[in-house]
PDB file of C-alpha atoms in Angstrom:
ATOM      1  CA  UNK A   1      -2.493 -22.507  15.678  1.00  0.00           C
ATOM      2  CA  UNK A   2      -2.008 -19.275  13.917  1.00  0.00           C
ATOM      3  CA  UNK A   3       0.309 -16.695  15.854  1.00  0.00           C
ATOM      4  CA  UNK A   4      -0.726 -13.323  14.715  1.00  0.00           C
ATOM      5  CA  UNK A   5       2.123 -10.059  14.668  1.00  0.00           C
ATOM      6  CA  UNK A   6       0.505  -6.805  14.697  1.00  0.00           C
ATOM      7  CA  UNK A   7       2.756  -5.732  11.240  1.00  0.00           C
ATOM      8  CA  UNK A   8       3.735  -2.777  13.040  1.00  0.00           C
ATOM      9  CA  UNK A   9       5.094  -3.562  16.173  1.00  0.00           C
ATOM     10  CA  UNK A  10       6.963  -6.221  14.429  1.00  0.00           C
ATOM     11  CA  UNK A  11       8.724  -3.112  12.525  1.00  0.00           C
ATOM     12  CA  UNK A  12       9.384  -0.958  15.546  1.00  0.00           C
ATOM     13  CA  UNK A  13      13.281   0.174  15.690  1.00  0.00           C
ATOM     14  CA  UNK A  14      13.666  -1.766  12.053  1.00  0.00           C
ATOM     15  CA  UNK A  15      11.461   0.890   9.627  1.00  0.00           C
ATOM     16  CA  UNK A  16       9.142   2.147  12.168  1.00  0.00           C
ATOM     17  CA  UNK A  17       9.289   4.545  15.212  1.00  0.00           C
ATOM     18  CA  UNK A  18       6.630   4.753  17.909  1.00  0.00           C
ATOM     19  CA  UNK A  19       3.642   7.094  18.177  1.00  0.00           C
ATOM     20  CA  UNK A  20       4.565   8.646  21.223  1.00  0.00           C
ATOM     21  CA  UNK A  21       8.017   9.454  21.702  1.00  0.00           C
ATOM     22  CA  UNK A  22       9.266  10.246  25.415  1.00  0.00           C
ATOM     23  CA  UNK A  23      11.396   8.407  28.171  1.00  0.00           C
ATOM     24  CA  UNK A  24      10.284   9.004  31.941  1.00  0.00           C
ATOM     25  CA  UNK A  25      11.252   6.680  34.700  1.00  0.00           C
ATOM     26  CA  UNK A  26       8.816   4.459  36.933  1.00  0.00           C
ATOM     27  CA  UNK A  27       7.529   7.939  38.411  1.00  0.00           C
ATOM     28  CA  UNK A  28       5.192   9.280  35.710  1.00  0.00           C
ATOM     29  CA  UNK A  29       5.327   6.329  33.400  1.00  0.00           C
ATOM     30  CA  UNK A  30       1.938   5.137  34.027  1.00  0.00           C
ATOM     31  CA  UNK A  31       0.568   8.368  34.300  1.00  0.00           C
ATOM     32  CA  UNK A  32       2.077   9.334  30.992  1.00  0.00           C
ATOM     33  CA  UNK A  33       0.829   6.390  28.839  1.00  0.00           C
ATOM     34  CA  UNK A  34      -2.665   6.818  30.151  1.00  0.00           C
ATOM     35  CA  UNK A  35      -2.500  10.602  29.109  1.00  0.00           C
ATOM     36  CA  UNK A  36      -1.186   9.320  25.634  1.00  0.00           C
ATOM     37  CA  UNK A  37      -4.197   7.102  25.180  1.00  0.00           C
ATOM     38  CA  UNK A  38      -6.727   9.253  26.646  1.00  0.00           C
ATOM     39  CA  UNK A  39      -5.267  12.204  23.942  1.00  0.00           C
ATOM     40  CA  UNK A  40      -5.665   9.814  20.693  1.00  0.00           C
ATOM     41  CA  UNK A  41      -8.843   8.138  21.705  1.00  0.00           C
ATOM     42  CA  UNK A  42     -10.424  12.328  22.536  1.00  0.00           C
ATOM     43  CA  UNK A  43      -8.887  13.482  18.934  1.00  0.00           C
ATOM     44  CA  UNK A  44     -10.270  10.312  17.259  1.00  0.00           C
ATOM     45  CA  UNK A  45     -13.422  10.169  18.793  1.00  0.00           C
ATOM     46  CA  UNK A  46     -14.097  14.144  18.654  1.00  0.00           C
ATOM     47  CA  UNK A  47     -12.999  14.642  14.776  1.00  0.00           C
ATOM     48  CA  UNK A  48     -13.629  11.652  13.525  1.00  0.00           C
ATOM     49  CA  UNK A  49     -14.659  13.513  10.125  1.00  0.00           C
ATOM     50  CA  UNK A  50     -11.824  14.841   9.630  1.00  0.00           C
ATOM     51  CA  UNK A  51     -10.549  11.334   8.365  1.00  0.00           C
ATOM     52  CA  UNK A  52      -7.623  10.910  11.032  1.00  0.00           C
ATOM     53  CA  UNK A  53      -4.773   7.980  10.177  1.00  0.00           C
ATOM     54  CA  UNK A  54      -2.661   8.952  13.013  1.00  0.00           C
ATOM     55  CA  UNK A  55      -2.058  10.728  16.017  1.00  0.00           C
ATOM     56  CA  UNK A  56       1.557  10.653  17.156  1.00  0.00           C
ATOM     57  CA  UNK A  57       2.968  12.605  20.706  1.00  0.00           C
ATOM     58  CA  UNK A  58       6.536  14.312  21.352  1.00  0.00           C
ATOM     59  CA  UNK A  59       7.211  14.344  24.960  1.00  0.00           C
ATOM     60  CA  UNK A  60       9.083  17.749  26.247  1.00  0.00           C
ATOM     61  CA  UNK A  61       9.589  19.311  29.851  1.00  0.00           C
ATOM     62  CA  UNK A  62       7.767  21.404  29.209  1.00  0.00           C
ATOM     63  CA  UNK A  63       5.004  20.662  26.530  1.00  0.00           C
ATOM     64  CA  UNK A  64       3.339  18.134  24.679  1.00  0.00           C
ATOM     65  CA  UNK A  65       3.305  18.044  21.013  1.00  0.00           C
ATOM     66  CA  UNK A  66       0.140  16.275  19.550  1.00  0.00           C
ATOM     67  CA  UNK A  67       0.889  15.760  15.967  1.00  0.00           C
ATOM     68  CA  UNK A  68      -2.320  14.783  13.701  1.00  0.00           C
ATOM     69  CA  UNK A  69      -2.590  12.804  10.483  1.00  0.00           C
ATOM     70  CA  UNK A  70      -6.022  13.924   8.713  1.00  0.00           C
ATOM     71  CA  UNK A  71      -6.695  13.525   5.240  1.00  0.00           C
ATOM     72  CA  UNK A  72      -9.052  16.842   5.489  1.00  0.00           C
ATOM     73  CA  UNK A  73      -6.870  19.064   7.785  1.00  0.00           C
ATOM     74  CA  UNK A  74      -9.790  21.652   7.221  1.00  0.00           C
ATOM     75  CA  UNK A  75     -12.168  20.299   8.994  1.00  0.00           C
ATOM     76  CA  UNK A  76      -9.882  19.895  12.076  1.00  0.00           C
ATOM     77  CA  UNK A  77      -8.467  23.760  11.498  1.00  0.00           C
ATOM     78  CA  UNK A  78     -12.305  24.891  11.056  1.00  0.00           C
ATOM     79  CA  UNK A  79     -13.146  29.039  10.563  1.00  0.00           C
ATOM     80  CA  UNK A  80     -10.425  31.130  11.224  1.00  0.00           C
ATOM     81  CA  UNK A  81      -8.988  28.184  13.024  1.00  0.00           C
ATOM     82  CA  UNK A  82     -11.717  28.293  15.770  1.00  0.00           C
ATOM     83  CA  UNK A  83     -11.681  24.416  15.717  1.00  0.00           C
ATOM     84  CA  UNK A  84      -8.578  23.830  16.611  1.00  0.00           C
ATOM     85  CA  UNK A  85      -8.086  26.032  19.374  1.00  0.00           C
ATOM     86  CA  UNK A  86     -11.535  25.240  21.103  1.00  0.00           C
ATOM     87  CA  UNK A  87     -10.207  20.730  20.885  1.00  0.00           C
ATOM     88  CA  UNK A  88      -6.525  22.577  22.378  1.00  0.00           C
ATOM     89  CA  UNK A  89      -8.564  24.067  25.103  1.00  0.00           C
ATOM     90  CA  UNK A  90      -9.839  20.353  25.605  1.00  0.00           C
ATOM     91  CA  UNK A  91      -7.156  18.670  25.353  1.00  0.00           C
ATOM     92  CA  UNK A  92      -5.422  20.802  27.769  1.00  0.00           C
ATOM     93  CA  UNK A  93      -7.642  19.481  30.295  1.00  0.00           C
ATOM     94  CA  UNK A  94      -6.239  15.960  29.993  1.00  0.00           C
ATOM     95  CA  UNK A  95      -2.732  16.806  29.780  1.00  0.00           C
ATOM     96  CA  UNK A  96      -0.647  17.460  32.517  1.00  0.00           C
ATOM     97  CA  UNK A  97       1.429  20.352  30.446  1.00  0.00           C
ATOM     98  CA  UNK A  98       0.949  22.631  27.610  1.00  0.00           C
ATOM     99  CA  UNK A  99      -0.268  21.291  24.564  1.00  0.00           C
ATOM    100  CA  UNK A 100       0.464  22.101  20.963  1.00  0.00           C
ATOM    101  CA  UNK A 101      -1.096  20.636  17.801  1.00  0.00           C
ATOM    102  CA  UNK A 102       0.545  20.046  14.884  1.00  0.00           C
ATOM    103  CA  UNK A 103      -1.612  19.410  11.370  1.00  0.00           C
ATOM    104  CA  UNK A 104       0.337  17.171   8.844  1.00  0.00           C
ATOM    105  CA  UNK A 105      -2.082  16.573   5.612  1.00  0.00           C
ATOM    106  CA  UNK A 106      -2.186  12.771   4.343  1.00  0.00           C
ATOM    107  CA  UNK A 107      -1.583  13.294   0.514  1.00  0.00           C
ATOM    108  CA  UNK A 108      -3.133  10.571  -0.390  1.00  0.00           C
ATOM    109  CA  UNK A 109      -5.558   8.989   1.446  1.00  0.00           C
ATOM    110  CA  UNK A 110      -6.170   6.259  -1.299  1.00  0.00           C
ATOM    111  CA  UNK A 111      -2.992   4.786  -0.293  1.00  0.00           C
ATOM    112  CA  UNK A 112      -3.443   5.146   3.480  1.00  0.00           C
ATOM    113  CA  UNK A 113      -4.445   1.693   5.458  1.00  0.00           C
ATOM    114  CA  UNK A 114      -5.960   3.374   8.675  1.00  0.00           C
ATOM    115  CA  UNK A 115      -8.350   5.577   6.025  1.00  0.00           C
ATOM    116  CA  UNK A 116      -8.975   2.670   4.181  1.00  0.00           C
ATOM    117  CA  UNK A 117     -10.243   0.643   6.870  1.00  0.00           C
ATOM    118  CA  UNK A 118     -12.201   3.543   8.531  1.00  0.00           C
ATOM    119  CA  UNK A 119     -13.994   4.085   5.110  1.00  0.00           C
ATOM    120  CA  UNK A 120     -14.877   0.725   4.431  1.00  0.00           C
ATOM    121  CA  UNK A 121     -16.542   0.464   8.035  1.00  0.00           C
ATOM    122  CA  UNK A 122     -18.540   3.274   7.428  1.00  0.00           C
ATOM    123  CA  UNK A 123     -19.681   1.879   4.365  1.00  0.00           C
ATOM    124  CA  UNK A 124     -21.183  -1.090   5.894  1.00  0.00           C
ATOM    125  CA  UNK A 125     -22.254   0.848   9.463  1.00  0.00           C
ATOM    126  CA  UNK A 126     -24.242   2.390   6.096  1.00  0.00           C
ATOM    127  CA  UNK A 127     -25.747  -0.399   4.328  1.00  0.00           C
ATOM    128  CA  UNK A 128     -23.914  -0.716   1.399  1.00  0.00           C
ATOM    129  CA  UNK A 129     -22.718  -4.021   0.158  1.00  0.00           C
ATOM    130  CA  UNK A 130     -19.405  -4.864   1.866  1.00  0.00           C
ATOM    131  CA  UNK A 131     -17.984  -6.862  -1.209  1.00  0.00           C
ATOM    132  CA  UNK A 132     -18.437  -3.744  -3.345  1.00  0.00           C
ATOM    133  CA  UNK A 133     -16.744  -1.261  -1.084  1.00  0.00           C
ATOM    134  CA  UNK A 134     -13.934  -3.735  -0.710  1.00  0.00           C
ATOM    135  CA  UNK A 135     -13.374  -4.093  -4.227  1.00  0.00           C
ATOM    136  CA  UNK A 136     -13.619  -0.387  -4.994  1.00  0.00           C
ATOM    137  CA  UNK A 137     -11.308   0.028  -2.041  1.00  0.00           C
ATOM    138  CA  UNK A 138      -8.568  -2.722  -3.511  1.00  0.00           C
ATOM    139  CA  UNK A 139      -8.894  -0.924  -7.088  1.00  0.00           C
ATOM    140  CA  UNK A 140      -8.337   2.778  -5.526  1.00  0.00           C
ATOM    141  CA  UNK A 141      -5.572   2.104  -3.844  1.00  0.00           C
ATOM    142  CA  UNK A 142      -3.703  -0.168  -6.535  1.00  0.00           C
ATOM    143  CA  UNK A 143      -4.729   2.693  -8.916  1.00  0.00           C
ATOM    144  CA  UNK A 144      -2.807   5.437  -6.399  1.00  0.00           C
ATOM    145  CA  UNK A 145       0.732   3.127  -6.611  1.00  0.00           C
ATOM    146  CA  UNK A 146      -0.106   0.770  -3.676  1.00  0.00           C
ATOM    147  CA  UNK A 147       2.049  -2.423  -4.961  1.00  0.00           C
ATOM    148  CA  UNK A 148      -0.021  -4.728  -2.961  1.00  0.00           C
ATOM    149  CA  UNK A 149      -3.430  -4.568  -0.890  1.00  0.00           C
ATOM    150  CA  UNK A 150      -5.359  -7.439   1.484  1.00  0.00           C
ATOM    151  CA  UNK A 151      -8.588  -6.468   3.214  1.00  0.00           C
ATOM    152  CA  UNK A 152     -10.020  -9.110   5.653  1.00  0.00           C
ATOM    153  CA  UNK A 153     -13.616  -8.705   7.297  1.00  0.00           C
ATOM    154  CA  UNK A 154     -15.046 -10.547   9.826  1.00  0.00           C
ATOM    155  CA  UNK A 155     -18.111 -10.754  11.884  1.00  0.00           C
ATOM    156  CA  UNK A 156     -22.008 -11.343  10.515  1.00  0.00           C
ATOM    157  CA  UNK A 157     -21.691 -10.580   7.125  1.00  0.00           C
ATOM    158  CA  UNK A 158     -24.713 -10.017   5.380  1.00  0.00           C
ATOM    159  CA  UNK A 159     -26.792 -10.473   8.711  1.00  0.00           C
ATOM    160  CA  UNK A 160     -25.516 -14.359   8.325  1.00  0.00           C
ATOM    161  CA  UNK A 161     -26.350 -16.262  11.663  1.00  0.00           C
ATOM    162  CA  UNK A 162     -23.069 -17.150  11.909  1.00  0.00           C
ATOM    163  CA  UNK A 163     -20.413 -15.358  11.688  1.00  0.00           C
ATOM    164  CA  UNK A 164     -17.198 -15.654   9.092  1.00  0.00           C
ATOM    165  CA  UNK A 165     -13.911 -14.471   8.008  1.00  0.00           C
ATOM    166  CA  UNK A 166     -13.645 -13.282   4.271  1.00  0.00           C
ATOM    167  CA  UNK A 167     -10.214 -11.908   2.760  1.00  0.00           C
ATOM    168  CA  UNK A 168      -9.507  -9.905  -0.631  1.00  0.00           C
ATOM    169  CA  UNK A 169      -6.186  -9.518  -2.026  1.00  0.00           C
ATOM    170  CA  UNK A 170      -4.075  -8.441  -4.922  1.00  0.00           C
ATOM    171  CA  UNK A 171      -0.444  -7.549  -5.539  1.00  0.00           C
ATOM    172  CA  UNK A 172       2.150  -8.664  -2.809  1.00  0.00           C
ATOM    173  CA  UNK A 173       2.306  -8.712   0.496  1.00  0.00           C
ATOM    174  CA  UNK A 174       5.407  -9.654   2.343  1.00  0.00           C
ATOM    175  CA  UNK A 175       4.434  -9.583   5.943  1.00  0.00           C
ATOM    176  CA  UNK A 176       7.617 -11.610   7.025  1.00  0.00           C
ATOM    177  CA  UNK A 177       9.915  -9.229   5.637  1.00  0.00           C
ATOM    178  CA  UNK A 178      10.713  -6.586   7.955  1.00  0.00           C
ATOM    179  CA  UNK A 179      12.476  -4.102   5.256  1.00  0.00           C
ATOM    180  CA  UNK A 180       8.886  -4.479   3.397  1.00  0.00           C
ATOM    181  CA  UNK A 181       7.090  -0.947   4.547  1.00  0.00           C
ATOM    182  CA  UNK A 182       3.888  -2.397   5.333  1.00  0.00           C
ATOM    183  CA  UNK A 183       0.504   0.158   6.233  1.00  0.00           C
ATOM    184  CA  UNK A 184      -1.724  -1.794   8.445  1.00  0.00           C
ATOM    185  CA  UNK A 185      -5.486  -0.205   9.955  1.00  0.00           C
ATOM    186  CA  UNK A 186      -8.071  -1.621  11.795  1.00  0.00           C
ATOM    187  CA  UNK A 187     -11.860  -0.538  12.009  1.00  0.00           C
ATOM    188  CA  UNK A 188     -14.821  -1.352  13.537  1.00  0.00           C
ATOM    189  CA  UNK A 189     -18.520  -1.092  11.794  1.00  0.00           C
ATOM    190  CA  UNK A 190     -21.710  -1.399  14.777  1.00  0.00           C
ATOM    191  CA  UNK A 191     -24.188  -2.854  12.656  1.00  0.00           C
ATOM    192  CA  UNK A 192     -27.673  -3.531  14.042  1.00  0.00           C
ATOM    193  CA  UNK A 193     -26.709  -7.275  13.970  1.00  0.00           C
ATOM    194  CA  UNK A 194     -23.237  -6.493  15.648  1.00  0.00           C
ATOM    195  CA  UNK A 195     -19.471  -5.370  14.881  1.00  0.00           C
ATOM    196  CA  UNK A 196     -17.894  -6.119  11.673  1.00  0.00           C
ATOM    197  CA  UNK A 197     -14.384  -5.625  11.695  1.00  0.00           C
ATOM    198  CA  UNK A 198     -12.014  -4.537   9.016  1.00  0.00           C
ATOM    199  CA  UNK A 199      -8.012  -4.761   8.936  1.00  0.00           C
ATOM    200  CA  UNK A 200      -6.059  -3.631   5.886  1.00  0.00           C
ATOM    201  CA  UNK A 201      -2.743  -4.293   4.900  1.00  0.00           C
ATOM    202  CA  UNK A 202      -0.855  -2.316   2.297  1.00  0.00           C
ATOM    203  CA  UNK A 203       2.872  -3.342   0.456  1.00  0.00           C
ATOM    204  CA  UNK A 204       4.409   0.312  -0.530  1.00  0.00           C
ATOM    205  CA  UNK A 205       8.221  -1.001  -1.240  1.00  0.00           C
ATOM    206  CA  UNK A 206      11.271  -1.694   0.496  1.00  0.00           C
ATOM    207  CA  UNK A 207      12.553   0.415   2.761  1.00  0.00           C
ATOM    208  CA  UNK A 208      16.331   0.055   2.147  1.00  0.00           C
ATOM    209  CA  UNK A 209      19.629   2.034   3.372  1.00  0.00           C
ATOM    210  CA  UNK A 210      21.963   4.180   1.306  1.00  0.00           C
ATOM    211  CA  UNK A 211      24.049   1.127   0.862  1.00  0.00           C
ATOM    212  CA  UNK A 212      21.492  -1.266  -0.132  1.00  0.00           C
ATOM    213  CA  UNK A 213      20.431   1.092  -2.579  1.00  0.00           C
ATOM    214  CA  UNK A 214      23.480   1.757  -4.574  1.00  0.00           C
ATOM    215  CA  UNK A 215      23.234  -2.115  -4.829  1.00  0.00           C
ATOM    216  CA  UNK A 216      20.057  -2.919  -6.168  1.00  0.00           C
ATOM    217  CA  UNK A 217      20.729   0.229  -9.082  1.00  0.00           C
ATOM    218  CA  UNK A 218      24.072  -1.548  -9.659  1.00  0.00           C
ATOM    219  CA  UNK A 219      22.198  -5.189 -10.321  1.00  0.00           C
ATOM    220  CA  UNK A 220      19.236  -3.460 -12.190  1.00  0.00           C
ATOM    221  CA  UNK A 221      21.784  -1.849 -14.056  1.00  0.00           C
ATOM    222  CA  UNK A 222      23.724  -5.074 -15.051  1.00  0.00           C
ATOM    223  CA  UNK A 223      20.516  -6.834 -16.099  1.00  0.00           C
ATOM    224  CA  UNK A 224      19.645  -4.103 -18.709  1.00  0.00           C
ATOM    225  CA  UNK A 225      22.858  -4.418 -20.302  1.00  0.00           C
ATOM    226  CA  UNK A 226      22.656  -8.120 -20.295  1.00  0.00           C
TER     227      UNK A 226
END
């Protein structure tokens, strides 16, 4: 049997921090973690336009930072930023202290596994031929400097009776090598005939130290002048 490692946990402490970044004690643990989820699943679910990756949370005494990946930060900032302050208003009702919301703008959204996946759902929640969008997705993102891409659907594909597992790739992936900076998104498409789901993997490069670094220039040098 197949053991399957969510590719970023796996990374956590190695080339990846967490999403919500605090320390409490048994006291307000539980009630912080359900705030956390209750905050990301609010933002996701109210903006979902605005083509949100990620929403990471900074723990203070005495506020809570809510820091938002979009790929259209306008959408989220709205006129005169009216937008944002009316989803701070609700978002203040879930958290326990003051809330501030911080915009960070995903450059390229090509390149971005969560966006990705999210597109290609909608795609299908749409009608349009899953293969296609796949493909299209797989040549975008190679196009934008991605050095490897697999996209895996599964559920009834193509209104099939039963349902089935189908995987695109190109480039390299290394999942099992935890310097390798992998992206990873997962989406859901409700189709009359039921959910699809999409997960996306993306290879952008080692992420190496200082050390490492001077290294690899040092044996890329050598094999030039070889």
């Amino acid at each position: 049997m197949g053991h399957k490692v969510n590719p970023v946990g796996l990374r956590l402490g190695v080339t990846r921090t967490w999403d919500s970044i605090w320390y409490e004690d048994k006291k307000n643990y539980a009630k912080y973690l359900h705030e956390d989820l209750a905050i990301k699943d609010f933002v996701v679910k109210e903006k979902k336009s605005a083509g949100i990756s990620r929403v990471a949370i900074d723990r203070f005494p005495d506020r809570v930072n809510v820091n938002i990946h979009a790929s259209r930060p306008g959408v989220l900032i709205g006129k005169k930023g009216s937008d944002i302050e009316a989803l701070k208003e609700k978002l203040q009702k879930i958290a326990s202290k003051n809330v501030y919301i911080n915009i960070i703008e995903v450059k390229k959204p090509e390149k971005n596994a969560a966006l990705i996946a999210q597109l290609i759902a909608q795609q299908v929640e749409g009608r349009f031929p899953y293969r296609r969008a796949v493909k299209q997705a797989i040549t975008n993102a190679m196009r934008t400097g991605a050095l490897g891409i697999k996209v895996m659907c599964s559920g009834r594909l193509n209104n099939a009776e039963m349902a089935r597992c189908e995987s695109y790739k190109e480039g390299r992936i290394p999942l099992h090598t935890l310097r390798a900076e992998i992206d990873y998104g997962f989406a859901e498409a409700l189709t009359t005939f039921g959910l699809i789901g999409v997960k996306v993997w993306i290879y952008n490069g080692d992420v190496l130290s200082k050390d490492l670094e001077d290294e690899e220039d040092k044996y890329t040098v050598k094999r030039k002048t070889k």
